[in-house]
Short mmCIF file of C-alpha atoms in Angstrom, two decimals:
data_model
loop_
_atom_site.label_atom_id
_atom_site.label_comp_id
_atom_site.label_asym_id
_atom_site.label_seq_id
_atom_site.Cartn_x
_atom_site.Cartn_y
_atom_site.Cartn_z
CA ASP A 1 -9.57 42.97 -12.06
CA GLN A 2 -9.97 44.95 -15.25
CA GLN A 3 -7.26 43.96 -17.71
CA VAL A 4 -8.22 46.68 -20.17
CA LYS A 5 -8.79 50.25 -18.91
CA GLN A 6 -10.27 53.21 -20.64
CA ASN A 7 -9.98 55.85 -18.04
CA SER A 8 -11.75 58.61 -19.65
CA PRO A 9 -15.51 58.00 -19.63
CA SER A 10 -16.16 60.87 -21.91
CA LEU A 11 -14.53 63.15 -24.31
CA SER A 12 -15.65 66.24 -26.23
CA VAL A 13 -14.00 67.62 -29.39
CA GLN A 14 -14.70 70.45 -31.91
CA GLU A 15 -15.75 69.26 -35.50
CA GLY A 16 -12.53 69.20 -37.58
CA ARG A 17 -10.06 68.72 -34.69
CA ILE A 18 -8.34 65.57 -33.68
CA SER A 19 -9.85 63.14 -31.19
CA ILE A 20 -7.53 60.92 -29.20
CA LEU A 21 -8.95 57.97 -27.32
CA ASN A 22 -6.74 56.10 -24.89
CA CYS A 23 -6.57 52.64 -23.67
CA ASP A 24 -4.21 50.93 -21.07
CA TYR A 25 -3.81 47.25 -20.46
CA THR A 26 -2.08 45.18 -17.76
CA ASN A 27 -1.24 41.94 -19.50
CA SER A 28 2.12 41.86 -21.32
CA MET A 29 1.08 38.85 -23.23
CA PHE A 30 -1.62 40.67 -25.16
CA ASP A 31 -0.73 40.83 -28.78
CA TYR A 32 -3.94 41.63 -30.63
CA PHE A 33 -5.91 44.83 -30.36
CA LEU A 34 -9.27 46.16 -31.76
CA TRP A 35 -11.13 49.24 -31.62
CA TYR A 36 -14.84 49.48 -32.06
CA LYS A 37 -17.44 52.17 -32.25
CA LYS A 38 -20.95 51.62 -30.85
CA TYR A 39 -24.17 53.63 -31.24
CA PRO A 40 -27.04 53.01 -28.73
CA ALA A 41 -29.13 49.89 -29.51
CA GLU A 42 -26.66 48.60 -32.10
CA GLY A 43 -23.89 46.06 -32.15
CA PRO A 44 -20.18 47.24 -31.99
CA THR A 45 -18.85 48.37 -35.35
CA PHE A 46 -15.23 47.38 -36.11
CA LEU A 47 -13.01 50.33 -36.79
CA ILE A 48 -9.39 49.23 -36.83
CA SER A 49 -7.06 46.59 -35.43
CA ILE A 50 -3.34 46.19 -34.80
CA SER A 51 -1.02 43.45 -33.74
CA SER A 52 2.08 43.65 -31.77
CA ILE A 53 4.43 43.37 -34.83
CA LYS A 54 3.34 46.90 -35.68
CA ASP A 55 3.20 50.15 -33.69
CA LYS A 56 0.97 52.03 -36.01
CA ASN A 57 -1.93 51.14 -38.34
CA GLU A 58 -3.89 53.59 -40.46
CA ASP A 59 -7.27 53.38 -42.25
CA GLY A 60 -8.62 56.70 -43.62
CA ARG A 61 -9.33 59.13 -40.77
CA PHE A 62 -8.47 56.47 -38.11
CA THR A 63 -5.00 55.66 -36.80
CA VAL A 64 -4.20 53.31 -33.99
CA PHE A 65 -0.83 53.58 -32.07
CA LEU A 66 0.49 50.78 -29.93
CA ASN A 67 3.22 51.36 -27.30
CA LYS A 68 3.97 47.93 -26.03
CA SER A 69 6.48 48.96 -23.47
CA ALA A 70 3.98 51.28 -21.86
CA LYS A 71 1.00 48.79 -22.51
CA HIS A 72 -0.85 51.72 -24.06
CA LEU A 73 -3.03 51.96 -27.02
CA SER A 74 -4.52 55.00 -28.71
CA LEU A 75 -6.96 55.86 -31.41
CA HIS A 76 -6.69 59.05 -33.31
CA ILE A 77 -9.60 60.32 -35.51
CA VAL A 78 -8.60 63.10 -37.78
CA PRO A 79 -10.61 65.21 -38.75
CA SER A 80 -13.38 64.51 -36.31
CA GLN A 81 -17.02 64.69 -37.64
CA PRO A 82 -20.25 64.89 -35.82
CA GLY A 83 -21.13 61.43 -37.11
CA ASP A 84 -18.19 60.06 -35.01
CA SER A 85 -20.15 60.75 -31.90
CA ALA A 86 -20.50 57.29 -30.26
CA VAL A 87 -18.93 55.15 -27.54
CA TYR A 88 -15.63 53.75 -28.37
CA PHE A 89 -14.40 50.49 -27.03
CA CYS A 90 -10.79 48.97 -27.15
CA ALA A 91 -10.15 45.26 -26.75
CA ALA A 92 -7.12 43.20 -26.27
CA SER A 93 -6.22 39.49 -26.45
CA ALA A 94 -3.11 37.18 -26.15
CA THR A 95 -4.40 34.64 -28.41
CA GLY A 96 -6.65 36.45 -30.97
CA ASN A 97 -9.56 34.43 -29.46
CA GLN A 98 -10.38 35.58 -25.92
CA PHE A 99 -10.75 39.42 -26.06
CA TYR A 100 -10.96 41.64 -22.97
CA PHE A 101 -12.82 44.87 -23.52
CA GLY A 102 -12.39 48.30 -21.86
CA THR A 103 -15.51 50.05 -20.34
CA GLY A 104 -15.69 52.57 -23.34
CA THR A 105 -15.22 56.24 -23.87
CA SER A 106 -18.23 58.36 -24.97
CA LEU A 107 -17.07 60.74 -27.72
CA THR A 108 -19.11 63.84 -28.64
CA VAL A 109 -18.02 65.83 -31.60
CA ILE A 110 -19.36 69.37 -31.45
CA PRO A 111 -20.39 70.93 -34.79
CA ASN B 1 -23.77 39.06 -47.04
CA ALA B 2 -25.98 39.55 -44.09
CA GLY B 3 -22.85 39.27 -41.78
CA VAL B 4 -23.70 38.24 -38.12
CA THR B 5 -27.48 37.89 -37.44
CA GLN B 6 -28.99 37.50 -33.95
CA THR B 7 -32.68 36.53 -32.93
CA PRO B 8 -34.63 37.56 -31.16
CA LYS B 9 -33.97 41.36 -30.81
CA PHE B 10 -35.71 41.50 -27.40
CA GLN B 11 -37.06 38.90 -24.98
CA VAL B 12 -38.64 38.89 -21.49
CA LEU B 13 -38.34 35.79 -19.43
CA LYS B 14 -39.26 34.88 -15.97
CA THR B 15 -36.98 33.49 -13.38
CA GLY B 16 -36.41 29.76 -14.09
CA GLN B 17 -37.49 29.79 -17.72
CA SER B 18 -35.17 28.51 -20.36
CA MET B 19 -34.40 30.00 -23.86
CA THR B 20 -32.03 29.88 -26.66
CA LEU B 21 -30.47 32.96 -28.20
CA GLN B 22 -29.77 32.38 -31.95
CA CYS B 23 -26.57 33.55 -33.80
CA ALA B 24 -25.71 32.86 -37.31
CA GLN B 25 -23.09 34.25 -39.68
CA ASP B 26 -22.65 33.80 -43.52
CA MET B 27 -18.89 34.69 -43.82
CA ASN B 28 -17.45 31.18 -43.39
CA HIS B 29 -15.88 32.33 -40.25
CA GLU B 30 -14.29 29.64 -38.09
CA TYR B 31 -14.29 31.57 -34.81
CA MET B 32 -17.66 32.58 -33.08
CA SER B 33 -18.25 34.13 -29.59
CA TRP B 34 -20.86 35.20 -27.21
CA TYR B 35 -20.52 38.41 -25.04
CA ARG B 36 -22.65 40.23 -22.53
CA GLN B 37 -22.72 43.94 -22.02
CA ASP B 38 -23.99 45.37 -18.74
CA PRO B 39 -24.34 49.08 -17.85
CA GLY B 40 -21.08 50.81 -17.14
CA MET B 41 -19.07 47.78 -18.14
CA GLY B 42 -17.38 46.61 -21.27
CA LEU B 43 -18.32 43.51 -23.16
CA ARG B 44 -17.45 40.42 -21.26
CA LEU B 45 -16.79 37.04 -23.07
CA ILE B 46 -19.25 34.14 -22.29
CA HIS B 47 -18.16 31.28 -24.42
CA TYR B 48 -16.38 30.91 -27.77
CA SER B 49 -15.76 28.41 -30.48
CA VAL B 50 -12.82 28.05 -32.74
CA GLY B 51 -14.57 25.74 -35.09
CA ALA B 52 -17.53 23.29 -35.52
CA GLY B 53 -17.52 20.86 -32.59
CA ILE B 54 -15.10 22.90 -30.42
CA THR B 55 -16.22 25.31 -27.65
CA ASP B 56 -14.50 26.84 -24.62
CA GLN B 57 -15.40 29.04 -21.72
CA GLY B 58 -14.67 32.69 -21.55
CA GLU B 59 -14.77 35.12 -18.63
CA VAL B 60 -18.35 34.62 -17.36
CA PRO B 61 -19.66 31.19 -18.46
CA ASN B 62 -21.75 30.28 -15.53
CA GLY B 63 -25.45 29.78 -16.29
CA TYR B 64 -24.86 29.62 -20.09
CA ASN B 65 -24.37 26.52 -22.40
CA VAL B 66 -23.27 26.55 -26.11
CA SER B 67 -22.71 24.04 -28.85
CA ARG B 68 -21.42 24.44 -32.29
CA SER B 69 -22.73 21.84 -34.79
CA THR B 70 -22.14 23.81 -38.03
CA THR B 71 -19.72 26.50 -38.95
CA GLU B 72 -22.67 29.05 -39.52
CA ASP B 73 -24.62 28.70 -36.20
CA PHE B 74 -23.65 29.29 -32.52
CA PRO B 75 -26.69 29.22 -30.25
CA LEU B 76 -26.55 30.35 -26.53
CA ARG B 77 -28.67 28.56 -24.13
CA LEU B 78 -30.04 29.63 -20.77
CA LEU B 79 -31.24 26.66 -18.88
CA SER B 80 -32.68 28.41 -15.93
CA ALA B 81 -32.83 32.14 -16.36
CA ALA B 82 -32.01 34.40 -13.32
CA PRO B 83 -32.43 38.21 -12.94
CA SER B 84 -28.56 38.52 -12.96
CA GLN B 85 -28.73 37.34 -16.57
CA THR B 86 -30.61 40.58 -17.63
CA SER B 87 -28.19 42.12 -20.05
CA VAL B 88 -27.51 42.69 -23.77
CA TYR B 89 -26.01 39.81 -25.58
CA PHE B 90 -23.76 40.09 -28.60
CA CYS B 91 -22.54 37.43 -30.88
CA ALA B 92 -19.33 37.89 -32.89
CA SER B 93 -17.31 36.09 -35.57
CA SER B 94 -13.94 36.16 -37.04
CA GLN B 95 -12.04 34.33 -39.66
CA GLY B 96 -10.01 32.46 -37.17
CA ALA B 97 -6.32 31.64 -37.66
CA GLY B 98 -5.05 32.42 -41.05
CA GLY B 99 -4.00 35.23 -43.31
CA GLY B 100 -4.57 38.95 -42.86
CA GLU B 101 -6.01 40.30 -39.61
CA TRP B 102 -7.63 37.10 -38.84
CA TRP B 103 -8.49 38.09 -35.38
CA THR B 104 -10.80 40.89 -36.21
CA GLN B 105 -14.22 40.23 -34.87
CA TYR B 106 -17.59 41.39 -36.38
CA PHE B 107 -20.54 41.70 -34.14
CA GLY B 108 -24.26 41.03 -34.52
CA PRO B 109 -26.98 43.68 -33.54
CA GLY B 110 -27.51 42.14 -30.22
CA THR B 111 -30.36 40.63 -28.10
CA ARG B 112 -31.86 42.53 -25.15
CA LEU B 113 -32.82 40.14 -22.45
CA LEU B 114 -34.86 40.99 -19.38
CA VAL B 115 -35.34 38.38 -16.63
CA LEU B 116 -38.06 39.12 -14.20
#
């Protein structure tokens, strides 16, 4: 059973607007969360992380929000750029060791 | 720093053959792991190691062996390859327990494996 779910397989956004990627998880013991960007034929590139002691973490254009009560994680990209077009994966772990990944959301930023 | 490196980039095997996928990191990370990615699925953890001499199973360990004799290297062995092991394999490392965001994993470029 999928412990981490990304229910939107794809998302299209105009350049300059906000991209919001969502992630839901089922295990209330998950305390560590990661977001990755992946281009075809490359390894995942780390974007931003958060632990359960925070509800928000920012790094430049990327902000991750964590709602533990709803078991929901979101990644906001503002402003979106064409180079952001990629597949985005969220991942979660209870221990910081064994991470469970979602199936990914393909983001297309339209110039 | 080269980060996490993986070799080979691409490999074709016949059913029953064995091979070792290599992974190395130069960041002095304690934690290393192997994932596989199949079409339409996220990455799934095969095995991981929290330090030299210590390994443990992940979500999908069957058909794979690992060992960790040094901090830098974490090879993944397929003893008898099967078509179901056709996949893209990624190695990752993280600092391990400690300060900062110690759980953040950094990935290698991947190895594409085709088993005929």
